[in-house]
Amino acid sequence: ERFMRVEQVILKQLINNEEYTRKVIPFLFKDYFADTNEQIVFEKIKEFINNYNKIPTKEALVVELDNDKTLNDDQFQHCGKIVNELVVEESPDLQWLIDKTEKFCQEKAVYNAIMESIGIIDGKDKKKSSNSIPDILSEALGVSFDTHVGHDFLDDYEHRYEFYHKTEDKIKFDIELLNIVTKGGLSRKSLNIILAGTGVGKSLAMCHMASANLMDGKNVLYITLEMAEEKIAERIDANLLSTPLSDLINMSEDLYTSRVEQLKKETPGKLIIKEYPTATAGAGHFRHLMNELSMKRNFQPDIIYVDYLNIAVSMRIKPGMSSGTYTYIKAIAEELRGLAVEKNVPIVSATQLNRDGFKSSDPDLTDTSESFGLPATADLMLAMISDEELQMKSQVIFKQLKNRYSDPTLNRKFKVGVDRDKMKLYDVEASAQEDLLDGPIFDNTQTGQAVKKERTDNTNTLFNNHNA
């Protein structure tokens, strides 16, 4: 009965108070109304506003109801009675009305989310898995009447001028060419992907990048779904202490302690490594982890690494429900990118290529279809390429597949030094880059073709626009 009164007040105001209606209509949904007939009336009001950009009269509503052939007589009678009673004697204070409506929306959203979650737990919802419950609840808890509804082009010019002249807060690399191709590092709210075959060194690259971020004073969250926390920490130790993995075991406790204490003095940053078993965690779990770290350790990451994407889980789709791994991997990527935007951080992840490393002489990567859904979602995609000759030289080739930071045709491929003992990447001399002709490696794969097509389409569009 208590909710009914609020619902009646809302419906009354919607057809009598234009200022109120304009402020609240974007946030109201029919499933906030418990009574089916009130839902029908609300839908008719919303439709009218969308179609005619003004609030309906009672007469207009009755005509709209009369024209709706899907309603039976009983529904028409009840809806007509509701419309008839939508009379306002005097309007309460506008701000009070908006506050009450916001509270109503929040309570209803949470109630509906809890009922939906119970349905999922009971197995009534066949499409959603219990993994999606944290997302459903956090979305409901996030319901609010956000006052910022867009950028007013002519009035907000000062804000815009500031934006043009603000240097973007980027997370830098310590490898010169990686900074060049990203124009100074990774942007916040971005998803960045490394593609590599087994054993090429995607975890090595991510451990190196995380180490560099830490020494740059950043807070780093490294999520591992494959290796134990200690294994990742061991690699980062080898990198930061510049000590081969095999020698770490023989280092005396005193020396080890003093060197780690020295590192602590050199950076205000923190690095948290969190391990989840393979195929048990996804964006919802990572969000929960960040909230826990924020509350319990006062830790907010500047960048997140997920090692690696193919063995995370989707919060929206049950494994096997989708039309194949393509859709599933794409869903995971979209959810990670959503998390990056929400938490205002870059996320770096890797994806496995189903080949034992690259064979430069015959890069047959046609079965990378799993990763084929990624180009649409990622801001940066770099393939890591290795072969026997590169291994002999302690080098690895990075190839740009997609790049929203700058033109991917510049420095399409470049070499980076790799010290596998110390888990480090390093810059190589400029002369090492000279023999890098853009061969067909990667271009004949599904991913390569998709990226190539996207690039050609963009060029054609620009060319046509220019000629027009």
GROMACS .gro file of C-alpha atoms in nm:
model
  468
    1GLU     CA    1   0.000   0.000   0.000
    2ARG     CA    2   0.289   0.235   0.087
    3PHE     CA    3   0.450   0.186  -0.256
    4MET     CA    4   0.112   0.224  -0.427
    5ARG     CA    5   0.083   0.579  -0.297
    6VAL     CA    6   0.424   0.677  -0.430
    7GLU     CA    7   0.337   0.519  -0.765
    8GLN     CA    8   0.013   0.717  -0.783
    9VAL     CA    9   0.193   1.041  -0.697
   10ILE     CA   10   0.449   0.971  -0.974
   11LEU     CA   11   0.179   0.899  -1.236
   12LYS     CA   12  -0.019   1.211  -1.134
   13GLN     CA   13   0.286   1.435  -1.161
   14LEU     CA   14   0.392   1.281  -1.494
   15ILE     CA   15   0.087   1.419  -1.672
   16ASN     CA   16   0.053   1.746  -1.476
   17ASN     CA   17   0.404   1.869  -1.407
   18GLU     CA   18   0.626   1.913  -1.712
   19GLU     CA   19   0.939   2.024  -1.525
   20TYR     CA   20   0.921   1.719  -1.295
   21THR     CA   21   0.854   1.484  -1.589
   22ARG     CA   22   1.153   1.605  -1.791
   23LYS     CA   23   1.383   1.543  -1.494
   24VAL     CA   24   1.262   1.195  -1.394
   25ILE     CA   25   1.129   1.021  -1.708
   26PRO     CA   26   1.474   0.893  -1.825
   27PHE     CA   27   1.518   0.707  -1.493
   28LEU     CA   28   1.172   0.548  -1.463
   29PHE     CA   29   1.098   0.200  -1.595
   30LYS     CA   30   0.771   0.011  -1.612
   31ASP     CA   31   0.894  -0.278  -1.394
   32TYR     CA   32   0.924  -0.032  -1.102
   33PHE     CA   33   0.540  -0.033  -1.092
   34ALA     CA   34   0.403  -0.338  -0.915
   35ASP     CA   35   0.049  -0.312  -1.057
   36THR     CA   36   0.018  -0.435  -1.419
   37ASN     CA   37  -0.243  -0.172  -1.507
   38GLU     CA   38  -0.022   0.106  -1.370
   39GLN     CA   39   0.258  -0.036  -1.585
   40ILE     CA   40   0.034  -0.004  -1.893
   41VAL     CA   41  -0.059   0.357  -1.807
   42PHE     CA   42   0.306   0.445  -1.744
   43GLU     CA   43   0.410   0.293  -2.079
   44LYS     CA   44   0.142   0.500  -2.258
   45ILE     CA   45   0.267   0.820  -2.089
   46LYS     CA   46   0.629   0.744  -2.178
   47GLU     CA   47   0.541   0.657  -2.539
   48PHE     CA   48   0.345   0.981  -2.576
   49ILE     CA   49   0.635   1.190  -2.441
   50ASN     CA   50   0.883   1.013  -2.671
   51ASN     CA   51   0.659   1.062  -2.976
   52TYR     CA   52   0.533   1.418  -2.921
   53ASN     CA   53   0.793   1.566  -2.683
   54LYS     CA   54   0.527   1.690  -2.440
   55ILE     CA   55   0.317   1.550  -2.159
   56PRO     CA   56  -0.020   1.392  -2.252
   57THR     CA   57  -0.361   1.511  -2.135
   58LYS     CA   58  -0.596   1.265  -1.965
   59GLU     CA   59  -0.812   1.262  -2.280
   60ALA     CA   60  -0.512   1.177  -2.499
   61LEU     CA   61  -0.423   0.887  -2.266
   62VAL     CA   62  -0.777   0.746  -2.281
   63VAL     CA   63  -0.769   0.762  -2.663
   64GLU     CA   64  -0.428   0.587  -2.668
   65LEU     CA   65  -0.565   0.314  -2.439
   66ASP     CA   66  -0.876   0.278  -2.655
   67ASN     CA   67  -0.658   0.234  -2.967
   68ASP     CA   68  -0.452  -0.042  -2.805
   69LYS     CA   69  -0.613  -0.362  -2.933
   70THR     CA   70  -0.390  -0.582  -2.714
   71LEU     CA   71  -0.585  -0.473  -2.402
   72ASN     CA   72  -0.894  -0.670  -2.298
   73ASP     CA   73  -1.206  -0.495  -2.166
   74ASP     CA   74  -1.114  -0.558  -1.804
   75GLN     CA   75  -0.767  -0.401  -1.851
   76PHE     CA   76  -0.917  -0.104  -2.039
   77GLN     CA   77  -1.166  -0.040  -1.755
   78HIS     CA   78  -0.897  -0.057  -1.486
   79CYS     CA   79  -0.652   0.162  -1.680
   80GLY     CA   80  -0.928   0.415  -1.753
   81LYS     CA   81  -1.010   0.432  -1.382
   82ILE     CA   82  -0.639   0.495  -1.297
   83VAL     CA   83  -0.617   0.774  -1.560
   84ASN     CA   84  -0.939   0.931  -1.428
   85GLU     CA   85  -0.789   0.964  -1.081
   86LEU     CA   86  -0.472   1.138  -1.205
   87VAL     CA   87  -0.573   1.478  -1.070
   88VAL     CA   88  -0.336   1.709  -0.882
   89GLU     CA   89  -0.490   1.939  -0.621
   90GLU     CA   90  -0.165   2.124  -0.553
   91SER     CA   91   0.189   2.033  -0.646
   92PRO     CA   92   0.434   1.962  -0.363
   93ASP     CA   93   0.784   2.112  -0.372
   94LEU     CA   94   0.967   2.003  -0.690
   95GLN     CA   95   1.292   1.901  -0.519
   96TRP     CA   96   1.098   1.695  -0.262
   97LEU     CA   97   0.915   1.519  -0.546
   98ILE     CA   98   1.239   1.442  -0.729
   99ASP     CA   99   1.409   1.313  -0.412
  100LYS     CA  100   1.111   1.089  -0.329
  101THR     CA  101   1.102   0.957  -0.687
  102GLU     CA  102   1.475   0.885  -0.682
  103LYS     CA  103   1.439   0.693  -0.354
  104PHE     CA  104   1.145   0.499  -0.502
  105CYS     CA  105   1.352   0.408  -0.812
  106GLN     CA  106   1.645   0.295  -0.598
  107GLU     CA  107   1.427   0.076  -0.372
  108LYS     CA  108   1.244  -0.077  -0.667
  109ALA     CA  109   1.565  -0.142  -0.862
  110VAL     CA  110   1.721  -0.323  -0.564
  111TYR     CA  111   1.400  -0.520  -0.496
  112ASN     CA  112   1.376  -0.628  -0.862
  113ALA     CA  113   1.747  -0.719  -0.871
  114ILE     CA  114   1.710  -0.937  -0.561
  115MET     CA  115   1.405  -1.112  -0.710
  116GLU     CA  116   1.592  -1.166  -1.038
  117SER     CA  117   1.892  -1.305  -0.847
  118ILE     CA  118   1.666  -1.548  -0.658
  119GLY     CA  119   1.527  -1.658  -0.996
  120ILE     CA  120   1.881  -1.725  -1.121
  121ILE     CA  121   1.974  -1.920  -0.806
  122ASP     CA  122   1.655  -2.128  -0.839
  123GLY     CA  123   1.748  -2.199  -1.202
  124LYS     CA  124   1.443  -2.023  -1.348
  125ASP     CA  125   1.658  -1.801  -1.567
  126LYS     CA  126   1.825  -2.031  -1.818
  127LYS     CA  127   2.029  -1.759  -1.988
  128LYS     CA  128   2.210  -1.605  -1.690
  129SER     CA  129   2.450  -1.783  -1.458
  130SER     CA  130   2.499  -1.706  -1.089
  131ASN     CA  131   2.819  -1.525  -1.191
  132SER     CA  132   2.601  -1.242  -1.324
  133ILE     CA  133   2.442  -1.173  -0.981
  134PRO     CA  134   2.714  -0.932  -0.852
  135ASP     CA  135   2.673  -0.728  -1.172
  136ILE     CA  136   2.292  -0.723  -1.147
  137LEU     CA  137   2.309  -0.608  -0.785
  138SER     CA  138   2.582  -0.348  -0.837
  139GLU     CA  139   2.386  -0.204  -1.131
  140ALA     CA  140   2.076  -0.176  -0.912
  141LEU     CA  141   2.274  -0.014  -0.630
  142GLY     CA  142   2.411   0.234  -0.883
  143VAL     CA  143   2.068   0.376  -0.972
  144SER     CA  144   2.068   0.754  -0.923
  145PHE     CA  145   1.936   1.068  -1.091
  146ASP     CA  146   2.262   1.181  -1.245
  147THR     CA  147   2.239   1.556  -1.303
  148HIS     CA  148   2.509   1.559  -1.571
  149VAL     CA  149   2.317   1.491  -1.890
  150GLY     CA  150   2.567   1.581  -2.157
  151HIS     CA  151   2.800   1.855  -2.271
  152ASP     CA  152   2.636   2.184  -2.373
  153PHE     CA  153   2.845   2.279  -2.674
  154LEU     CA  154   2.793   2.657  -2.661
  155ASP     CA  155   2.786   2.700  -2.283
  156ASP     CA  156   3.055   2.453  -2.174
  157TYR     CA  157   3.333   2.594  -2.394
  158GLU     CA  158   3.564   2.675  -2.098
  159HIS     CA  159   3.553   2.314  -1.982
  160ARG     CA  160   3.624   2.207  -2.340
  161TYR     CA  161   3.921   2.442  -2.375
  162GLU     CA  162   4.066   2.299  -2.055
  163PHE     CA  163   4.018   1.947  -2.191
  164TYR     CA  164   4.206   2.035  -2.515
  165HIS     CA  165   4.502   2.166  -2.319
  166LYS     CA  166   4.513   1.905  -2.046
  167THR     CA  167   4.788   1.650  -2.091
  168GLU     CA  168   4.633   1.308  -2.066
  169ASP     CA  169   4.734   1.112  -1.760
  170LYS     CA  170   4.895   0.809  -1.923
  171ILE     CA  171   5.067   0.505  -1.778
  172LYS     CA  172   5.412   0.501  -1.938
  173PHE     CA  173   5.620   0.202  -2.051
  174ASP     CA  174   5.995   0.182  -2.000
  175ILE     CA  175   6.041   0.055  -2.359
  176GLU     CA  176   6.091   0.343  -2.600
  177LEU     CA  177   5.907   0.197  -2.901
  178LEU     CA  178   5.605   0.095  -2.692
  179ASN     CA  179   5.578   0.459  -2.579
  180ILE     CA  180   5.616   0.579  -2.938
  181VAL     CA  181   5.336   0.358  -3.077
  182THR     CA  182   5.100   0.452  -2.790
  183LYS     CA  183   5.196   0.822  -2.795
  184GLY     CA  184   5.331   0.817  -2.442
  185GLY     CA  185   5.174   0.514  -2.276
  186LEU     CA  186   4.840   0.352  -2.203
  187SER     CA  187   4.530   0.567  -2.159
  188ARG     CA  188   4.292   0.514  -1.872
  189LYS     CA  189   3.961   0.338  -1.952
  190SER     CA  190   4.130   0.123  -2.220
  191LEU     CA  191   4.169  -0.250  -2.290
  192ASN     CA  192   4.509  -0.352  -2.426
  193ILE     CA  193   4.582  -0.704  -2.549
  194ILE     CA  194   4.903  -0.898  -2.613
  195LEU     CA  195   4.865  -1.199  -2.844
  196ALA     CA  196   5.128  -1.469  -2.824
  197GLY     CA  197   5.182  -1.840  -2.876
  198THR     CA  198   5.270  -2.077  -2.594
  199GLY     CA  199   5.606  -1.999  -2.441
  200VAL     CA  200   5.665  -1.679  -2.642
  201GLY     CA  201   5.650  -1.472  -2.325
  202LYS     CA  202   5.319  -1.298  -2.274
  203SER     CA  203   5.341  -1.344  -1.895
  204LEU     CA  204   5.704  -1.231  -1.907
  205ALA     CA  205   5.601  -0.915  -2.095
  206MET     CA  206   5.319  -0.843  -1.849
  207CYS     CA  207   5.541  -0.907  -1.545
  208HIS     CA  208   5.802  -0.672  -1.692
  209MET     CA  209   5.544  -0.400  -1.760
  210ALA     CA  210   5.397  -0.438  -1.409
  211SER     CA  211   5.749  -0.408  -1.258
  212ALA     CA  212   5.817  -0.092  -1.461
  213ASN     CA  213   5.482   0.060  -1.351
  214LEU     CA  214   5.563  -0.015  -0.987
  215MET     CA  215   5.904   0.153  -1.010
  216ASP     CA  216   5.731   0.447  -1.180
  217GLY     CA  217   5.538   0.499  -0.855
  218LYS     CA  218   5.212   0.344  -0.975
  219ASN     CA  219   4.974   0.111  -0.790
  220VAL     CA  220   4.950  -0.215  -0.983
  221LEU     CA  221   4.699  -0.498  -0.951
  222TYR     CA  222   4.818  -0.821  -1.117
  223ILE     CA  223   4.549  -1.087  -1.147
  224THR     CA  224   4.674  -1.433  -1.237
  225LEU     CA  225   4.444  -1.716  -1.347
  226GLU     CA  226   4.719  -1.953  -1.454
  227MET     CA  227   5.025  -1.929  -1.232
  228ALA     CA  228   5.048  -1.918  -0.855
  229GLU     CA  229   5.087  -1.577  -0.687
  230GLU     CA  230   5.435  -1.680  -0.571
  231LYS     CA  231   5.542  -1.771  -0.928
  232ILE     CA  232   5.440  -1.426  -1.056
  233ALA     CA  233   5.607  -1.258  -0.757
  234GLU     CA  234   5.923  -1.462  -0.827
  235ARG     CA  235   5.933  -1.333  -1.187
  236ILE     CA  236   5.885  -0.975  -1.068
  237ASP     CA  237   6.161  -1.027  -0.811
  238ALA     CA  238   6.397  -1.151  -1.086
  239ASN     CA  239   6.309  -0.843  -1.291
  240LEU     CA  240   6.340  -0.579  -1.019
  241LEU     CA  241   6.643  -0.729  -0.847
  242SER     CA  242   6.799  -0.794  -1.191
  243THR     CA  243   6.883  -1.146  -1.079
  244PRO     CA  244   6.830  -1.466  -1.282
  245LEU     CA  245   6.543  -1.681  -1.150
  246SER     CA  246   6.785  -1.967  -1.075
  247ASP     CA  247   7.000  -1.739  -0.855
  248LEU     CA  248   6.710  -1.613  -0.642
  249ILE     CA  249   6.704  -1.942  -0.450
  250ASN     CA  250   7.072  -1.907  -0.356
  251MET     CA  251   7.046  -1.545  -0.239
  252SER     CA  252   7.099  -1.504   0.135
  253GLU     CA  253   6.807  -1.381   0.341
  254ASP     CA  254   6.995  -1.067   0.451
  255LEU     CA  255   7.086  -0.968   0.097
  256TYR     CA  256   6.734  -1.040  -0.030
  257THR     CA  257   6.575  -0.840   0.255
  258SER     CA  258   6.803  -0.540   0.210
  259ARG     CA  259   6.742  -0.529  -0.167
  260VAL     CA  260   6.363  -0.548  -0.134
  261GLU     CA  261   6.374  -0.283   0.144
  262GLN     CA  262   6.574  -0.065  -0.096
  263LEU     CA  263   6.304  -0.108  -0.364
  264LYS     CA  264   6.041   0.000  -0.111
  265LYS     CA  265   6.231   0.325  -0.054
  266GLU     CA  266   6.256   0.390  -0.429
  267THR     CA  267   5.883   0.385  -0.506
  268PRO     CA  268   5.563   0.501  -0.337
  269GLY     CA  269   5.374   0.247  -0.555
  270LYS     CA  270   5.229  -0.086  -0.446
  271LEU     CA  271   5.190  -0.413  -0.634
  272ILE     CA  272   4.918  -0.659  -0.534
  273ILE     CA  273   4.914  -1.004  -0.696
  274LYS     CA  274   4.591  -1.201  -0.670
  275GLU     CA  275   4.547  -1.557  -0.791
  276TYR     CA  276   4.219  -1.720  -0.894
  277PRO     CA  277   4.185  -2.080  -1.012
  278THR     CA  278   4.159  -2.111  -1.393
  279ALA     CA  279   3.811  -2.041  -1.537
  280THR     CA  280   3.650  -1.934  -1.209
  281ALA     CA  281   3.677  -1.555  -1.211
  282GLY     CA  282   3.572  -1.265  -1.431
  283ALA     CA  283   3.509  -0.891  -1.430
  284GLY     CA  284   3.253  -0.913  -1.144
  285HIS     CA  285   3.504  -1.089  -0.916
  286PHE     CA  286   3.774  -0.838  -1.009
  287ARG     CA  287   3.538  -0.550  -0.925
  288HIS     CA  288   3.463  -0.709  -0.587
  289LEU     CA  289   3.837  -0.758  -0.526
  290MET     CA  290   3.902  -0.389  -0.599
  291ASN     CA  291   3.628  -0.283  -0.358
  292GLU     CA  292   3.778  -0.510  -0.089
  293LEU     CA  293   4.131  -0.375  -0.150
  294SER     CA  294   3.998  -0.021  -0.134
  295MET     CA  295   3.825  -0.083   0.202
  296LYS     CA  296   4.077  -0.314   0.370
  297ARG     CA  297   4.408  -0.183   0.237
  298ASN     CA  298   4.324   0.163   0.107
  299PHE     CA  299   4.459   0.045  -0.229
  300GLN     CA  300   4.335   0.186  -0.562
  301PRO     CA  301   4.514   0.048  -0.868
  302ASP     CA  302   4.639   0.275  -1.148
  303ILE     CA  303   4.663  -0.021  -1.387
  304ILE     CA  304   4.538  -0.381  -1.390
  305TYR     CA  305   4.693  -0.688  -1.554
  306VAL     CA  306   4.481  -0.999  -1.620
  307ASP     CA  307   4.687  -1.307  -1.701
  308TYR     CA  308   4.514  -1.407  -1.916
  309LEU     CA  309   4.187  -1.338  -2.095
  310ASN     CA  310   4.097  -1.681  -2.241
  311ILE     CA  311   4.087  -1.845  -1.899
  312ALA     CA  312   3.870  -1.582  -1.731
  313VAL     CA  313   3.491  -1.627  -1.726
  314SER     CA  314   3.211  -1.414  -1.863
  315MET     CA  315   2.964  -1.269  -1.614
  316ARG     CA  316   2.682  -1.263  -1.868
  317ILE     CA  317   2.707  -1.585  -2.065
  318LYS     CA  318   2.732  -1.938  -1.934
  319PRO     CA  319   3.016  -2.134  -2.097
  320GLY     CA  320   2.864  -2.351  -2.369
  321MET     CA  321   2.552  -2.130  -2.391
  322SER     CA  322   2.705  -1.912  -2.659
  323SER     CA  323   2.749  -1.975  -3.027
  324GLY     CA  324   3.110  -2.078  -2.961
  325THR     CA  325   3.430  -1.951  -2.806
  326TYR     CA  326   3.432  -1.650  -3.039
  327THR     CA  327   3.125  -1.497  -2.869
  328TYR     CA  328   3.243  -1.604  -2.526
  329ILE     CA  329   3.591  -1.448  -2.554
  330LYS     CA  330   3.435  -1.132  -2.700
  331ALA     CA  331   3.198  -1.113  -2.399
  332ILE     CA  332   3.490  -1.144  -2.153
  333ALA     CA  333   3.677  -0.867  -2.339
  334GLU     CA  334   3.373  -0.638  -2.336
  335GLU     CA  335   3.323  -0.693  -1.961
  336LEU     CA  336   3.691  -0.619  -1.891
  337ARG     CA  337   3.672  -0.302  -2.099
  338GLY     CA  338   3.357  -0.204  -1.905
  339LEU     CA  339   3.551  -0.251  -1.581
  340ALA     CA  340   3.839  -0.038  -1.717
  341VAL     CA  341   3.596   0.244  -1.795
  342GLU     CA  342   3.414   0.216  -1.461
  343LYS     CA  343   3.734   0.214  -1.254
  344ASN     CA  344   3.919   0.465  -1.478
  345VAL     CA  345   4.227   0.244  -1.533
  346PRO     CA  346   4.395   0.077  -1.829
  347ILE     CA  347   4.359  -0.302  -1.828
  348VAL     CA  348   4.627  -0.512  -1.994
  349SER     CA  349   4.555  -0.873  -2.078
  350ALA     CA  350   4.690  -1.143  -2.305
  351THR     CA  351   4.533  -1.402  -2.526
  352GLN     CA  352   4.670  -1.739  -2.620
  353LEU     CA  353   4.727  -1.828  -2.982
  354ASN     CA  354   4.662  -2.195  -3.047
  355ARG     CA  355   5.003  -2.260  -3.192
  356ASP     CA  356   5.328  -2.360  -3.029
  357GLY     CA  357   5.490  -2.024  -3.084
  358PHE     CA  358   5.522  -1.852  -3.418
  359LYS     CA  359   5.707  -2.008  -3.706
  360SER     CA  360   5.812  -1.709  -3.911
  361SER     CA  361   5.874  -1.922  -4.219
  362ASP     CA  362   5.518  -2.054  -4.203
  363PRO     CA  363   5.300  -1.845  -3.970
  364ASP     CA  364   4.990  -2.057  -4.005
  365LEU     CA  365   4.768  -1.890  -3.748
  366THR     CA  366   4.431  -1.956  -3.901
  367ASP     CA  367   4.296  -2.110  -3.583
  368THR     CA  368   4.317  -1.788  -3.383
  369SER     CA  369   3.940  -1.757  -3.432
  370GLU     CA  370   3.895  -1.750  -3.054
  371SER     CA  371   4.063  -1.413  -3.049
  372PHE     CA  372   3.879  -1.291  -3.356
  373GLY     CA  373   3.613  -1.110  -3.150
  374LEU     CA  374   3.877  -0.900  -2.980
  375PRO     CA  375   3.967  -0.634  -3.240
  376ALA     CA  376   3.628  -0.468  -3.200
  377THR     CA  377   3.674  -0.432  -2.824
  378ALA     CA  378   4.045  -0.369  -2.772
  379ASP     CA  379   4.215  -0.029  -2.795
  380LEU     CA  380   4.555  -0.180  -2.860
  381MET     CA  381   4.649  -0.526  -2.986
  382LEU     CA  382   5.011  -0.631  -3.011
  383ALA     CA  383   5.126  -0.972  -3.133
  384MET     CA  384   5.449  -1.109  -2.987
  385ILE     CA  385   5.646  -1.312  -3.238
  386SER     CA  386   5.940  -1.541  -3.172
  387ASP     CA  387   6.141  -1.796  -3.368
  388GLU     CA  388   6.474  -1.976  -3.328
  389GLU     CA  389   6.675  -1.695  -3.486
  390LEU     CA  390   6.514  -1.432  -3.261
  391GLN     CA  391   6.568  -1.656  -2.957
  392MET     CA  392   6.939  -1.683  -3.042
  393LYS     CA  393   6.957  -1.302  -3.048
  394SER     CA  394   6.749  -1.269  -2.727
  395GLN     CA  395   6.488  -1.069  -2.914
  396VAL     CA  396   6.117  -1.076  -2.975
  397ILE     CA  397   5.914  -0.895  -3.242
  398PHE     CA  398   5.607  -0.690  -3.153
  399LYS     CA  399   5.357  -0.638  -3.435
  400GLN     CA  400   5.073  -0.389  -3.416
  401LEU     CA  401   4.738  -0.540  -3.514
  402LYS     CA  402   4.515  -0.262  -3.389
  403ASN     CA  403   4.596   0.074  -3.238
  404ARG     CA  404   4.355   0.347  -3.134
  405TYR     CA  405   4.639   0.560  -2.993
  406SER     CA  406   4.819   0.627  -3.321
  407ASP     CA  407   4.856   0.509  -3.680
  408PRO     CA  408   4.935   0.134  -3.669
  409THR     CA  409   5.118   0.150  -4.004
  410LEU     CA  410   5.403   0.345  -3.840
  411ASN     CA  411   5.645   0.104  -3.670
  412ARG     CA  412   5.413  -0.179  -3.770
  413LYS     CA  413   5.675  -0.426  -3.646
  414PHE     CA  414   5.961  -0.360  -3.407
  415LYS     CA  415   6.210  -0.563  -3.206
  416VAL     CA  416   6.249  -0.560  -2.830
  417GLY     CA  417   6.528  -0.729  -2.637
  418VAL     CA  418   6.429  -1.006  -2.396
  419ASP     CA  419   6.627  -1.147  -2.105
  420ARG     CA  420   6.440  -1.465  -2.014
  421ASP     CA  421   6.658  -1.538  -1.711
  422LYS     CA  422   6.582  -1.205  -1.548
  423MET     CA  423   6.227  -1.181  -1.691
  424LYS     CA  424   6.307  -0.847  -1.852
  425LEU     CA  425   6.240  -0.660  -2.174
  426TYR     CA  426   6.482  -0.391  -2.291
  427ASP     CA  427   6.536  -0.149  -2.582
  428VAL     CA  428   6.757  -0.275  -2.865
  429GLU     CA  429   6.981  -0.055  -3.083
  430ALA     CA  430   6.813   0.125  -3.372
  431SER     CA  431   7.019  -0.081  -3.620
  432ALA     CA  432   6.834  -0.398  -3.509
  433GLN     CA  433   6.508  -0.254  -3.646
  434GLU     CA  434   6.640  -0.201  -3.997
  435ASP     CA  435   6.597  -0.554  -4.135
  436LEU     CA  436   6.228  -0.559  -4.040
  437LEU     CA  437   6.032  -0.563  -4.362
  438ASP     CA  438   5.658  -0.599  -4.324
  439GLY     CA  439   5.626  -0.960  -4.430
  440PRO     CA  440   5.297  -1.147  -4.454
  441ILE     CA  441   5.327  -1.279  -4.099
  442PHE     CA  442   4.987  -1.256  -3.933
  443ASP     CA  443   4.817  -1.091  -4.231
  444ASN     CA  444   4.673  -1.419  -4.358
  445THR     CA  445   4.504  -1.506  -4.031
  446GLN     CA  446   4.141  -1.439  -3.949
  447THR     CA  447   4.237  -1.171  -3.699
  448GLY     CA  448   4.485  -1.022  -3.944
  449GLN     CA  449   4.222  -1.014  -4.220
  450ALA     CA  450   3.966  -0.848  -3.992
  451VAL     CA  451   4.209  -0.578  -3.884
  452LYS     CA  452   4.321  -0.526  -4.245
  453LYS     CA  453   3.958  -0.494  -4.362
  454GLU     CA  454   3.882  -0.244  -4.084
  455ARG     CA  455   4.185  -0.038  -4.188
  456THR     CA  456   4.090  -0.048  -4.559
  457ASP     CA  457   3.729   0.048  -4.481
  458ASN     CA  458   3.846   0.344  -4.273
  459THR     CA  459   4.084   0.459  -4.549
  460ASN     CA  460   3.811   0.428  -4.814
  461THR     CA  461   3.566   0.625  -4.599
  462LEU     CA  462   3.821   0.903  -4.549
  463PHE     CA  463   3.905   0.904  -4.921
  464ASN     CA  464   3.538   0.916  -5.027
  465ASN     CA  465   3.456   1.191  -4.776
  466HIS     CA  466   3.754   1.391  -4.898
  467ASN     CA  467   3.648   1.357  -5.263
  468ALA     CA  468   3.287   1.439  -5.183
   0.00000   0.00000   0.00000
